[in-house]
Tab-separated table of C-alpha atoms and ligand atoms in Angstrom:
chain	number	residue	atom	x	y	z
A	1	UNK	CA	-23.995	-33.488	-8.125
A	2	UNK	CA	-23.319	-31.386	-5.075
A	3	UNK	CA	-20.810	-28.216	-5.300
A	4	UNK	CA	-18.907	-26.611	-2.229
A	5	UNK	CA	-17.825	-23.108	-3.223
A	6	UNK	CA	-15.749	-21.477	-1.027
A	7	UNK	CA	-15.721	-17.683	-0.277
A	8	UNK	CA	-17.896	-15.079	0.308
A	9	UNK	CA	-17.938	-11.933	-2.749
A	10	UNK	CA	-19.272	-11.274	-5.794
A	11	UNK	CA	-16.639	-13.594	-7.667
A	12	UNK	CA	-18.022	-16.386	-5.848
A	13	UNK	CA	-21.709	-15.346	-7.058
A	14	UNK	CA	-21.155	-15.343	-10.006
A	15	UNK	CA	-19.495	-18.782	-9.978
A	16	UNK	CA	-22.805	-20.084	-8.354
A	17	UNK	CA	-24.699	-18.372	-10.594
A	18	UNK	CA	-22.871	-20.132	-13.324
A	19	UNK	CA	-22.570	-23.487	-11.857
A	20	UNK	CA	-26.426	-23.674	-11.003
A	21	UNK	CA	-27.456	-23.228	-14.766
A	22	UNK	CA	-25.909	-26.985	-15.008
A	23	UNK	CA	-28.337	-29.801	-15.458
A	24	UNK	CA	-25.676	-31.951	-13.360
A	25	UNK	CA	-25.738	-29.813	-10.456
A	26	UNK	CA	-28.787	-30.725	-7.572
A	27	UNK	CA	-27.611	-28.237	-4.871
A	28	UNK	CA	-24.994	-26.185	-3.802
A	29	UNK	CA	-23.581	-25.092	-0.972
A	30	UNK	CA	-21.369	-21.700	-0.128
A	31	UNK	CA	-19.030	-21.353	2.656
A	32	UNK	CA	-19.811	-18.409	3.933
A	33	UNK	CA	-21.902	-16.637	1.017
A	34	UNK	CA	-23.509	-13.663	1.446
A	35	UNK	CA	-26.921	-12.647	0.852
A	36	UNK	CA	-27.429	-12.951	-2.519
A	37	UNK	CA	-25.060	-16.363	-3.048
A	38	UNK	CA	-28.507	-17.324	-0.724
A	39	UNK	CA	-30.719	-17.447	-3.120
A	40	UNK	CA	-28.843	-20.085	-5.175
A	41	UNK	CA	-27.071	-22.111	-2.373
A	42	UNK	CA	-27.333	-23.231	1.446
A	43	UNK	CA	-24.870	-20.624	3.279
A	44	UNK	CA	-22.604	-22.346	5.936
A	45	UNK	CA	-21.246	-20.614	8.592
A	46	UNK	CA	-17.475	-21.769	7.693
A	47	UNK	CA	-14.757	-19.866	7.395
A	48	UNK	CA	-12.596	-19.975	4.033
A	49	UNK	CA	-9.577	-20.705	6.341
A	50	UNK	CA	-10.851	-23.028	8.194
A	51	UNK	CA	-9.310	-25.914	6.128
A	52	UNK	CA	-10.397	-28.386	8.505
A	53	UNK	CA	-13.967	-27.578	9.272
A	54	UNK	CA	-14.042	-27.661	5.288
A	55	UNK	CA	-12.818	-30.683	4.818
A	56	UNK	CA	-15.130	-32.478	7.166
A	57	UNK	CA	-18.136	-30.641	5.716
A	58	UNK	CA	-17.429	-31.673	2.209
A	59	UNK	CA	-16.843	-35.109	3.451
A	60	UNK	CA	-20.137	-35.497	6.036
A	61	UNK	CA	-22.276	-34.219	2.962
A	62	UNK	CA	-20.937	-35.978	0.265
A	63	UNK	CA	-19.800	-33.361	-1.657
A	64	UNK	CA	-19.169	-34.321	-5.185
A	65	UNK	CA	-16.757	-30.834	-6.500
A	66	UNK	CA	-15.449	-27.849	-4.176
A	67	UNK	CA	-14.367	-24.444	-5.892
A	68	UNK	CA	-12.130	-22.697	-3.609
A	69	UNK	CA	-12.465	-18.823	-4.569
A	70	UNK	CA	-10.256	-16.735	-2.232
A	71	UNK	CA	-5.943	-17.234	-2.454
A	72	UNK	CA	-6.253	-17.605	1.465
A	73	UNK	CA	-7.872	-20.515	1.220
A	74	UNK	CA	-5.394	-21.782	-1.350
A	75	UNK	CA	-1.904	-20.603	0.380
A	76	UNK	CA	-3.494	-23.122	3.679
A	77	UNK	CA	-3.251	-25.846	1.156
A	78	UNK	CA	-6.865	-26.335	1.365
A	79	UNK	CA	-6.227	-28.395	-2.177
A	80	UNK	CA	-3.822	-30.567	-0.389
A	81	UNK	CA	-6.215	-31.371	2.072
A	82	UNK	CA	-9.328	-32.187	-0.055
A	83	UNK	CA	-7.073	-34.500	-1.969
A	84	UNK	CA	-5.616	-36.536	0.506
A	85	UNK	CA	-8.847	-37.100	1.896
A	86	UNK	CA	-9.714	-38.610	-1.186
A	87	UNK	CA	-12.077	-34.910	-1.804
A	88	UNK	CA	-12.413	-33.664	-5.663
A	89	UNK	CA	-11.426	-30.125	-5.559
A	90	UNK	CA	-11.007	-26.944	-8.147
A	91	UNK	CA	-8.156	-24.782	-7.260
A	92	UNK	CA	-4.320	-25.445	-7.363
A	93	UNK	CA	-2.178	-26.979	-4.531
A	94	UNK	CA	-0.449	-24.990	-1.927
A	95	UNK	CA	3.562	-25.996	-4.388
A	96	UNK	CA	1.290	-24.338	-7.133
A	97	UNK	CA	-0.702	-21.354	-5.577
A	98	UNK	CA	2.925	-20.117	-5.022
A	99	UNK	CA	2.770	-18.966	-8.436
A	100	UNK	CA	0.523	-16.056	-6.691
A	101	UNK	CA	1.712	-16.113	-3.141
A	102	UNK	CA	5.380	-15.645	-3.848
A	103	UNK	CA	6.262	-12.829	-6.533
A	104	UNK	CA	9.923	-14.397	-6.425
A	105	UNK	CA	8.709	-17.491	-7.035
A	106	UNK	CA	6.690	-16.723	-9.794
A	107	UNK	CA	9.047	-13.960	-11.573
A	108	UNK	CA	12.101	-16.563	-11.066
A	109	UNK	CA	10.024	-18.861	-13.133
A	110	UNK	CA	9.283	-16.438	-15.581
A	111	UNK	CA	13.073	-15.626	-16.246
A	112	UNK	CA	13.945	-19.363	-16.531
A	113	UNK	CA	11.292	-20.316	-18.774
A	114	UNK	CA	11.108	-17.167	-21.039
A	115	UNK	CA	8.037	-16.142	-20.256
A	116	UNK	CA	7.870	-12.121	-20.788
A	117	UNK	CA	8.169	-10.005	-17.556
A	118	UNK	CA	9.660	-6.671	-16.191
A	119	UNK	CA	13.171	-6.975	-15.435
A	120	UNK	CA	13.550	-7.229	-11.998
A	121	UNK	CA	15.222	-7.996	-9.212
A	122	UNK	CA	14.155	-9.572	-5.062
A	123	UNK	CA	15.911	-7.759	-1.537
A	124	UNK	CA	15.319	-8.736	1.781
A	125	UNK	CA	18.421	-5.845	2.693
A	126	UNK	CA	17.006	-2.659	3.089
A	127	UNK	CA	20.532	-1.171	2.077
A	128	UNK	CA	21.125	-3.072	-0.575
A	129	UNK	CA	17.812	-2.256	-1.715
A	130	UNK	CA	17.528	1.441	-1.565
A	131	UNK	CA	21.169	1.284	-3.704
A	132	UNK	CA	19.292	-0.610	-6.407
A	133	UNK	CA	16.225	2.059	-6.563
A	134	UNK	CA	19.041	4.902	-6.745
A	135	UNK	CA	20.882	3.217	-9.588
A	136	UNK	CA	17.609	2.233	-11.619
A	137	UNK	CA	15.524	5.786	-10.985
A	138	UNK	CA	12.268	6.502	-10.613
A	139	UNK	CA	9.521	5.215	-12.002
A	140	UNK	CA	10.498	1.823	-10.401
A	141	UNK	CA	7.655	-0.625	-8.987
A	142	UNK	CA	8.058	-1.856	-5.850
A	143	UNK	CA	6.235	-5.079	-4.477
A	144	UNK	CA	5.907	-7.173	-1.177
A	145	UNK	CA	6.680	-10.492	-1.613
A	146	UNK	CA	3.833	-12.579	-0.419
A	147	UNK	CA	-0.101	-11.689	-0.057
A	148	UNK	CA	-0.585	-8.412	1.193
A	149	UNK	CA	-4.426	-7.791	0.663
A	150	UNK	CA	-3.191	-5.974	-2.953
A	151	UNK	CA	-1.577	-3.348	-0.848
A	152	UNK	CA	1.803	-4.703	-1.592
A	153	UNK	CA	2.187	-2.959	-4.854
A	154	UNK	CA	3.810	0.692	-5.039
A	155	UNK	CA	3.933	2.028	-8.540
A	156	UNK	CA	6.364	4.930	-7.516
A	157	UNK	CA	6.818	8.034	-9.851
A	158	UNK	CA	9.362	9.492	-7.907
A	159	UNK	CA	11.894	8.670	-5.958
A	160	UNK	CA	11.020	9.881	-2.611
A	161	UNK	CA	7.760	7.959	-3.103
A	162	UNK	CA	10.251	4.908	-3.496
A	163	UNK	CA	11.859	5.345	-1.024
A	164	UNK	CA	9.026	6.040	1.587
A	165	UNK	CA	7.334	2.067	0.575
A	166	UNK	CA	10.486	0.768	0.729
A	167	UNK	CA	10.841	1.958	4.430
A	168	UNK	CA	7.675	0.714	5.035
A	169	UNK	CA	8.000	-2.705	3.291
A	170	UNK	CA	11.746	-3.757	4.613
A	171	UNK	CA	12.412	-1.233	7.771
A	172	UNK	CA	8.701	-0.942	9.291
A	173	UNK	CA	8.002	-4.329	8.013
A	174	UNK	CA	4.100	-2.972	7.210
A	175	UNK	CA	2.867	-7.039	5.747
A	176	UNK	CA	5.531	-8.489	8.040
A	177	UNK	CA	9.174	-9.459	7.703
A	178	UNK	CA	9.853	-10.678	4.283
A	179	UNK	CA	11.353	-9.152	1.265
A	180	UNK	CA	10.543	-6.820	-1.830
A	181	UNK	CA	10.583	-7.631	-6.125
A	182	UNK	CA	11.622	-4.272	-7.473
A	183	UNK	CA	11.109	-4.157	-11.082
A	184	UNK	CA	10.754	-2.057	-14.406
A	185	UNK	CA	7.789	-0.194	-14.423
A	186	UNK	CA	5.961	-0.754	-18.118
A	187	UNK	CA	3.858	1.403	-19.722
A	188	UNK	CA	1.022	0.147	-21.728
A	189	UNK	CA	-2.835	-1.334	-21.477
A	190	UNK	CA	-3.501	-4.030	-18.581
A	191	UNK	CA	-6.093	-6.467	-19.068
A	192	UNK	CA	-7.013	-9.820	-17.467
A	193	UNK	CA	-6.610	-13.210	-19.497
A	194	UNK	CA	-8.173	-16.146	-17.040
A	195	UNK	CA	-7.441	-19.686	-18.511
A	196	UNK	CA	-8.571	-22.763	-16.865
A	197	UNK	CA	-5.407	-25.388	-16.570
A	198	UNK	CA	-5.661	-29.328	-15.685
A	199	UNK	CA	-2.075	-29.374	-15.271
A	200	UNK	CA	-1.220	-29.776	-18.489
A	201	UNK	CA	-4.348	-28.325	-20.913
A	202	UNK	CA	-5.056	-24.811	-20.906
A	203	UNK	CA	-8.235	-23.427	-22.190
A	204	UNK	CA	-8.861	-20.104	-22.292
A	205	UNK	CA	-11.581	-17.346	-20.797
A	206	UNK	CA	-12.781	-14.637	-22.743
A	207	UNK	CA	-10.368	-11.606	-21.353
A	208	UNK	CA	-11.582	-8.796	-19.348
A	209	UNK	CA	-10.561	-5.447	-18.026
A	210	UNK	CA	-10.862	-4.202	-14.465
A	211	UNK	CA	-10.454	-0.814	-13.143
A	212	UNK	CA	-8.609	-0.872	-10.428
A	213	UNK	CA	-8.397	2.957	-8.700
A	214	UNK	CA	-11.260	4.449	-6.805
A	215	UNK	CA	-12.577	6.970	-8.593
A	216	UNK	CA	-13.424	8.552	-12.084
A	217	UNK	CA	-9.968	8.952	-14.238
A	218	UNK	CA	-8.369	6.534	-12.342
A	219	UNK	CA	-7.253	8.980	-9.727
A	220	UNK	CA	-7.743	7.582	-6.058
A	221	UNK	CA	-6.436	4.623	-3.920
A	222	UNK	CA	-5.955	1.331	-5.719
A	223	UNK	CA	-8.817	-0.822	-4.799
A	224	UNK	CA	-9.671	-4.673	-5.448
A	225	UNK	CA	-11.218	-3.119	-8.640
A	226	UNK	CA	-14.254	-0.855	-9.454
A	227	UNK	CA	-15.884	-2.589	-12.578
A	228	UNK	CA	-14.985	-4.284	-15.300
A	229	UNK	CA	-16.017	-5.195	-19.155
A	230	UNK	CA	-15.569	-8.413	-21.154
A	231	UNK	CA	-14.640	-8.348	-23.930
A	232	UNK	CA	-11.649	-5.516	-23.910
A	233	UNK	CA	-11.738	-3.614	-27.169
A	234	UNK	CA	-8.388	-2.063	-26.599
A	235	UNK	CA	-6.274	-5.392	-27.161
A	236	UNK	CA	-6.486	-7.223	-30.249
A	237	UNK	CA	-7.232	-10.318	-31.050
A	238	UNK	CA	-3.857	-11.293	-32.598
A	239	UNK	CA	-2.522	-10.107	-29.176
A	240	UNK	CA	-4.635	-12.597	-26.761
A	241	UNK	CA	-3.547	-15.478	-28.898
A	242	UNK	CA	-0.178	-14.657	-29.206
A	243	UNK	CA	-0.269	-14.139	-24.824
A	244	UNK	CA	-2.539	-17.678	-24.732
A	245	UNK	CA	0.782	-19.534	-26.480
A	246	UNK	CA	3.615	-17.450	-25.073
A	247	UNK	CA	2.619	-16.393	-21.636
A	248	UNK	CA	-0.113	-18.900	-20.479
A	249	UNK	CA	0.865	-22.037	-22.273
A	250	UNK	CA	4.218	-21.508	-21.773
A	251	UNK	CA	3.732	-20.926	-17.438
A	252	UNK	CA	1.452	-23.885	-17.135
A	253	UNK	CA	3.990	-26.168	-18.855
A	254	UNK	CA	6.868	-24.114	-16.828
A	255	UNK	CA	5.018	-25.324	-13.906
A	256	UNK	CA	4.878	-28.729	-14.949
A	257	UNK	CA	8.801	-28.478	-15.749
A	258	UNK	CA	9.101	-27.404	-11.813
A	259	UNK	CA	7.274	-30.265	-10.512
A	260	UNK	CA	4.321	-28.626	-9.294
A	261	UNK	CA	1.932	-28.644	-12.003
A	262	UNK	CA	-0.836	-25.689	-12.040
A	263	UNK	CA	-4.697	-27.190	-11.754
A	264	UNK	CA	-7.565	-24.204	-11.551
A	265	UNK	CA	-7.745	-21.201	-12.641
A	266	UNK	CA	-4.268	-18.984	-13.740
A	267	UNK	CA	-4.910	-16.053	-13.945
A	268	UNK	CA	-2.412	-13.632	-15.913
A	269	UNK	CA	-2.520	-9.618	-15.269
A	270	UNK	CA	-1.068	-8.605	-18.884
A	271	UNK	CA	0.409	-5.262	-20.058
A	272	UNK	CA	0.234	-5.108	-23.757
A	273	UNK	CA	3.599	-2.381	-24.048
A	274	UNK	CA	5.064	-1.004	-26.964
A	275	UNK	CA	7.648	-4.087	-26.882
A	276	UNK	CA	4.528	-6.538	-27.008
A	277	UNK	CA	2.758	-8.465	-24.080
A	278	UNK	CA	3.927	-8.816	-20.891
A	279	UNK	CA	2.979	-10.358	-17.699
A	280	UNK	CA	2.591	-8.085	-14.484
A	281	UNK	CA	1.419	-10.834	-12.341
A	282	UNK	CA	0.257	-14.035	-11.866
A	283	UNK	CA	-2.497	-15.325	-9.501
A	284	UNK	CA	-3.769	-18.604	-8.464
A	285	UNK	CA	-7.394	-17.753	-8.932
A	286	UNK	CA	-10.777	-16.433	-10.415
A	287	UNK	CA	-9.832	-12.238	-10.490
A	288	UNK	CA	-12.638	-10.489	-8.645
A	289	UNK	CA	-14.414	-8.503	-10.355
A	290	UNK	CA	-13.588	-9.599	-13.890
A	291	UNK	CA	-15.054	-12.851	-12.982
A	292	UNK	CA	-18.225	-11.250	-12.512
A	293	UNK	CA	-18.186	-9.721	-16.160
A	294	UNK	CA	-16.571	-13.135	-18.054
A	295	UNK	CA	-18.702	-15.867	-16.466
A	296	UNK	CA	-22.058	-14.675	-17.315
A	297	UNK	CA	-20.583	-14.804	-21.443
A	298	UNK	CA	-19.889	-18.561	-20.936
A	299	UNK	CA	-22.621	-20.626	-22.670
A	300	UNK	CA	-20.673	-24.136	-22.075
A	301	UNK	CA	-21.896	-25.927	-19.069
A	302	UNK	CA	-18.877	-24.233	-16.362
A	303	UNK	CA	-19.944	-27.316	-13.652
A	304	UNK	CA	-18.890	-29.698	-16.701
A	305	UNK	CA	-15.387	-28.177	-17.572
A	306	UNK	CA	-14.639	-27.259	-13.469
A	307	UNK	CA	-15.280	-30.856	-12.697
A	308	UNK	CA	-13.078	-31.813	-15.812
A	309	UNK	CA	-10.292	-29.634	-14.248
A	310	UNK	CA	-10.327	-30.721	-10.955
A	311	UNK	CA	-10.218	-34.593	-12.367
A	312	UNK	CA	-7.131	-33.195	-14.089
A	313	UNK	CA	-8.393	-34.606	-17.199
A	314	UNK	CA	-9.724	-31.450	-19.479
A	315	UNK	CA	-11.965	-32.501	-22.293
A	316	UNK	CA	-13.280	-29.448	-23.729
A	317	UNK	CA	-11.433	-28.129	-26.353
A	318	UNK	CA	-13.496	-24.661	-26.663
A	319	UNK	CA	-15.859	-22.795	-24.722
A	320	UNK	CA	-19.128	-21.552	-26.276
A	321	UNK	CA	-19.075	-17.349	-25.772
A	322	UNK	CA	-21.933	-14.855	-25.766
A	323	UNK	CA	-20.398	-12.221	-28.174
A	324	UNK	CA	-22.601	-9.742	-26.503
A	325	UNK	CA	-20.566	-7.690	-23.944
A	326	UNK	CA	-20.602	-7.774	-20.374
A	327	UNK	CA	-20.311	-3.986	-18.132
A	328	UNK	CA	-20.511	-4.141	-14.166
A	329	UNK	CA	-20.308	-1.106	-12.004
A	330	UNK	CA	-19.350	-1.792	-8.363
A	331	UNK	CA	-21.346	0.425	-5.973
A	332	UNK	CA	-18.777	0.583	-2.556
A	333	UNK	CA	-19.224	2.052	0.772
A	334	UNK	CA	-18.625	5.544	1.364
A	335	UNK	CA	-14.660	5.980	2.609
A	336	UNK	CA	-14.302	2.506	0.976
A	337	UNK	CA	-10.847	1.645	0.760
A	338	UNK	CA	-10.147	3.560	3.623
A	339	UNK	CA	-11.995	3.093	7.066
A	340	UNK	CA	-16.444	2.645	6.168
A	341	UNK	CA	-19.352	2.039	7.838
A	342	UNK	CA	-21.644	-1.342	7.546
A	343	UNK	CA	-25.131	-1.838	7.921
A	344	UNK	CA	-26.876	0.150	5.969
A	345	UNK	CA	-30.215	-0.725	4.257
A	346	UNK	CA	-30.383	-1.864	0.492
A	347	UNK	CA	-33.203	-1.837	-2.033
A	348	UNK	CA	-32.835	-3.687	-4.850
A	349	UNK	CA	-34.725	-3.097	-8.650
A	350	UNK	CA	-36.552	-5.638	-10.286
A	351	UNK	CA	-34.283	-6.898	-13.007
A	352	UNK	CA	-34.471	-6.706	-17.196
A	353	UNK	CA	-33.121	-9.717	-19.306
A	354	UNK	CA	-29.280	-9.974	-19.367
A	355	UNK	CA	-29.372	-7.547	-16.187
A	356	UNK	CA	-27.283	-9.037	-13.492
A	357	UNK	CA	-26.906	-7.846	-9.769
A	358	UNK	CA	-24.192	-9.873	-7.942
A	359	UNK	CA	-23.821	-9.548	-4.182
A	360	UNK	CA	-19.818	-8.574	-2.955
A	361	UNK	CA	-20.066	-7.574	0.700
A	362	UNK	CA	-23.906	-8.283	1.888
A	363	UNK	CA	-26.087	-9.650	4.341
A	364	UNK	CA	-29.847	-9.880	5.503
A	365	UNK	CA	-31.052	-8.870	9.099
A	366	UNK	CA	-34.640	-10.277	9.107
A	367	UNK	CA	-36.161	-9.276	5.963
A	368	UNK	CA	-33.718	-6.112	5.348
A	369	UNK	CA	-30.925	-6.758	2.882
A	370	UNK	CA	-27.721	-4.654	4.520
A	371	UNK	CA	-23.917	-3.502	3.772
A	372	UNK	CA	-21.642	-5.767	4.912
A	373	UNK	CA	-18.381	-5.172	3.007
A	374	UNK	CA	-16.246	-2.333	1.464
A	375	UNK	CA	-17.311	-3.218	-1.915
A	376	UNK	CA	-20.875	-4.335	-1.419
A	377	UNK	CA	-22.510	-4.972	-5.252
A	378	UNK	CA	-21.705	-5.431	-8.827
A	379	UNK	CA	-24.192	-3.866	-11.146
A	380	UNK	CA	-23.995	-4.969	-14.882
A	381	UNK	CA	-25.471	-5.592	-18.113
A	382	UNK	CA	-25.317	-7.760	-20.945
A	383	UNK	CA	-25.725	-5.834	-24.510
A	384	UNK	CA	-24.370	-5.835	-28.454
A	385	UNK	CA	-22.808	-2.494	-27.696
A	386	UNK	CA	-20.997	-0.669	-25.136
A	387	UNK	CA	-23.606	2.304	-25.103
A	388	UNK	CA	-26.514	0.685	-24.657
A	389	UNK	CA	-24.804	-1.651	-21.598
A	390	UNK	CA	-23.739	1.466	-20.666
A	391	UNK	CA	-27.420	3.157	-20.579
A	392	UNK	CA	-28.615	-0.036	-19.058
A	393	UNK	CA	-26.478	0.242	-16.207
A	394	UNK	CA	-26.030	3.707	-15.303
A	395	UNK	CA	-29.457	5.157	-16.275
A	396	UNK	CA	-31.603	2.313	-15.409
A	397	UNK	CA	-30.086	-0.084	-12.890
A	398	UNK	CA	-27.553	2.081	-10.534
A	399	UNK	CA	-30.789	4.607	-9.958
A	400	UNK	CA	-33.007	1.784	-9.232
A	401	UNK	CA	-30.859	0.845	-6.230
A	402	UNK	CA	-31.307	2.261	-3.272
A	403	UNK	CA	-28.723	2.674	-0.430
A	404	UNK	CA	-27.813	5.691	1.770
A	405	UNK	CA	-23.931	5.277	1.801
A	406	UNK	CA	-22.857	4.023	-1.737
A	407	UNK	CA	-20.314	5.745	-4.636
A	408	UNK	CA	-19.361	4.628	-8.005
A	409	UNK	CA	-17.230	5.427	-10.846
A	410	UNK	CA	-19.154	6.754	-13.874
A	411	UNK	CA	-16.676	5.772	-16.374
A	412	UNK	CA	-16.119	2.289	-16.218
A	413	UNK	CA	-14.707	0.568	-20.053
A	414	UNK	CA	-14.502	4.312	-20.849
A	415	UNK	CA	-10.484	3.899	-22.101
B	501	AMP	P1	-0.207	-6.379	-8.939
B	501	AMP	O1	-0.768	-6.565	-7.564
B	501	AMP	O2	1.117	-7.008	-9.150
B	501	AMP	O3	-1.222	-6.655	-10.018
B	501	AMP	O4	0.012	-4.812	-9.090
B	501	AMP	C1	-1.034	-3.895	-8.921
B	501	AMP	C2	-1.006	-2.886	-10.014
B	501	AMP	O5	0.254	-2.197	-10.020
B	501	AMP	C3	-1.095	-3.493	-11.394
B	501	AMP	O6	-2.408	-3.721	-11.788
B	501	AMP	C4	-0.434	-2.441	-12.254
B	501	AMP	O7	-1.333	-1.393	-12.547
B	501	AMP	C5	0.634	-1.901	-11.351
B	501	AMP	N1	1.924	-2.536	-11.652
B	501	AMP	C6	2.425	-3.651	-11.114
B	501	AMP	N2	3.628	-3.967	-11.639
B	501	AMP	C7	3.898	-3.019	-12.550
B	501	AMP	C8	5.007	-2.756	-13.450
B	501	AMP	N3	6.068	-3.554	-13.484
B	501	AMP	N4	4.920	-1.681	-14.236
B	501	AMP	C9	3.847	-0.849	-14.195
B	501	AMP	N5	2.796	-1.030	-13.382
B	501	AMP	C10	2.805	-2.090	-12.569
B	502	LIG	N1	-8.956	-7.930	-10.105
B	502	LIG	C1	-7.656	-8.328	-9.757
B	502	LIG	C2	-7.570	-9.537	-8.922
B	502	LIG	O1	-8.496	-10.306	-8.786
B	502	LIG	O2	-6.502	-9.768	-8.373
């Protein structure tokens, strides 16, 4: 078999990575990849918006499955357009990926179906609007309604700070004109519970943790996350089956209800509150980088059960799981998420068994591996215990690699 995936990062390494220990799979190719994705695949200089350009390349070279990776690619339609062309794909359709591209969409859904969610309400009115936030009181979340690059999210604690994103989001129109979900802000422990849907079958991911601000006790700039750890030892297990039938079954068969039924990977950000589980978003997609920390636990054959997904006809009833768990450490450029510099020379260790490097923003310049991105690797390790990944990780690997303009957080699955 031949596999397309699309993107770039270290989510879509580690989906190589995992695809390329099938027996099916004869070659792969990534559109773009990055340096290290070219060691497993053939990089192609194609954009993961360039819906067209993909299409033809999957169809001149016979491709047999393509994994889309980013939500760009997704709110094109790119599904949509591998179908009709008669092109086996792995990622929701465009009526689907709304489920991530419109909060509105996706919390209206949520209400109808009784799938637990902060109460809420959408504005397009920027008077209307700040009469709401003055009635409700801070802490209040505020959030863009479409894809903003994760910036769209203000978790205000006061007021003022309230009011200052709303300004931005409705009067200054910051992502565009469009309109804002404010909603209750809940109080509790977020983690990531990734299920793979055919449309109607849902089987679920181990669930993983990301940490999403840029430095050490989670002070800093939200990023797209810092590290993660599979399993989460915060949530228990009577908890992820209880969200698996209430919040994941219950939106995939919503979704079916709507008429656009959800094929890929849904992908639930989950608060477990003092009131019990509830969903803070929805996306249409593998989560970067808790992708990087789940995949390399899955023992089934991932080609297998993608290619069962994107036939919309799911076989496997269970996954096979490493019970060992999985740490990565992102190493980011210097100023990252702000303004940073590229292009800076990388040395890499050798690597131990159950050590993993994945590549998130790099690329090679002769025989020099370089920076290319804000986050630019994911460090982890596989272990029975959360110390010794720890050691493995911050003692051996993050010393062993050697960059001029990288920072990390040093407490990463420390809750
Ligand atoms: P999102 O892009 O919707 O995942 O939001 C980004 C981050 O904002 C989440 O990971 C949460 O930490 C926080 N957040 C979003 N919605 C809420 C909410 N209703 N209550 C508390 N925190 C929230
Ligand atoms: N790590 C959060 C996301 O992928 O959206």
């Amino acid at each position: 078999m031949k596999v397309l995936v699309i993107g770039g990062g270290g989510r879509e390494h580690a989906i190589i990575a995992a695809v390329s220990r099938s027996p099916k799979v004869e070659k792969i190719f990534a559109a773009p990849g990055n340096a290290g994705i070219a060691a497993l695949a053939e990089c192609v200089a194609i954009k993961d918006t360039d819906v067209d350009a993909l299409v033809t390349f999957a169809y001149n070279n016979k491709v047999d499955l393509t994994i889309v990776g980013p939500e760009a690619s997704l709110a094109l339609g790119i599904v949509d357009a591998f179908e009709a062309h008669g092109l086996k794909i792995f990622g929701p359709k465009k009526a689907a990926a709304q489920v991530e591209v419109s909060k509105d969409w996706a919390k209206n859904v949520m209400a109808k179906y009784g799938v637990p969610t902060a109460r809420f309400q959408t504005f397009s009115d920027y008077g209307e609007a700040l009469e709401y936030i003055h009635k409700e009181g801070a802490p209040i979340v505020l959030k863009y309604d479409g894809l903003a690059a994760g910036k769209g999210v203000v978790v205000a604690e006061t007021m003022a700070e309230a009011e200052a994103a709303l300004k931005d989001m409705l009067l200054d129109e910051e992502f565009g004109k469009g309109s804002v979900v404010i909603e209750e802000c809940l109080r509790g422990t977020e983690f990531s519970f990734m299920c793979l849907v055919d449309g109607k079958n849902v089987l679920p991911l181990p669930i993983a943790k990301d940490h999403k601000r840029a430095y050490d006790g989670d002070k800093g700039p939200n990023t797209g996350g810092m590290g993660a750890v599979s399993p989460v030892s915060l949530i228990p297990n009577s908890e992820v089956e209880w969200s698996y039938n209430n919040i994941m079954c219950r939106m995939a068969e919503a979704m079916v209800s709507e008429g656009c039924p959800f094929s890929g990977l849904l992908y639930g950000g989950l608060m477990l509150t003092k009131d019990g589980v509830k969903v803070i978003e929805f996306n249409a997609r593998f989560g970067d980088p808790e992708t990087e920390v789940v995949l390399p636990r899955i023992e089934s054959d991932l080609f297998e059960v993608m290619y069962e997904v994107a036939s919309h006809d799911l076989r496997t009833a269970k996954l096979s799981v490493n019970p060992n768990l999985c740490l990565g450490v992102v190493m980011a450029s210097e100023g990252y998420p702000k303004s940073y510099q590229k292009g800076f020379e990388i040395q890499l260790p050798a690597l131990a068994d159950g050590d993993v490097i994945y590549h998130m923003g790099t690329k090679r310049d002769g025989g020099r591996l370089l920076t290319n991105g804000g986050r630019v690797l994911m460090v982890e390790a596989m272990a029975p215990t959360l110390a010794e990944a720890r050691r493995r990780v911050y003692e051996t690997l993050i010393p062993g690699v050697k960059c001029d303009n990288f920072f990390f957080r040093r407490d990463i699955a420390e809750f």
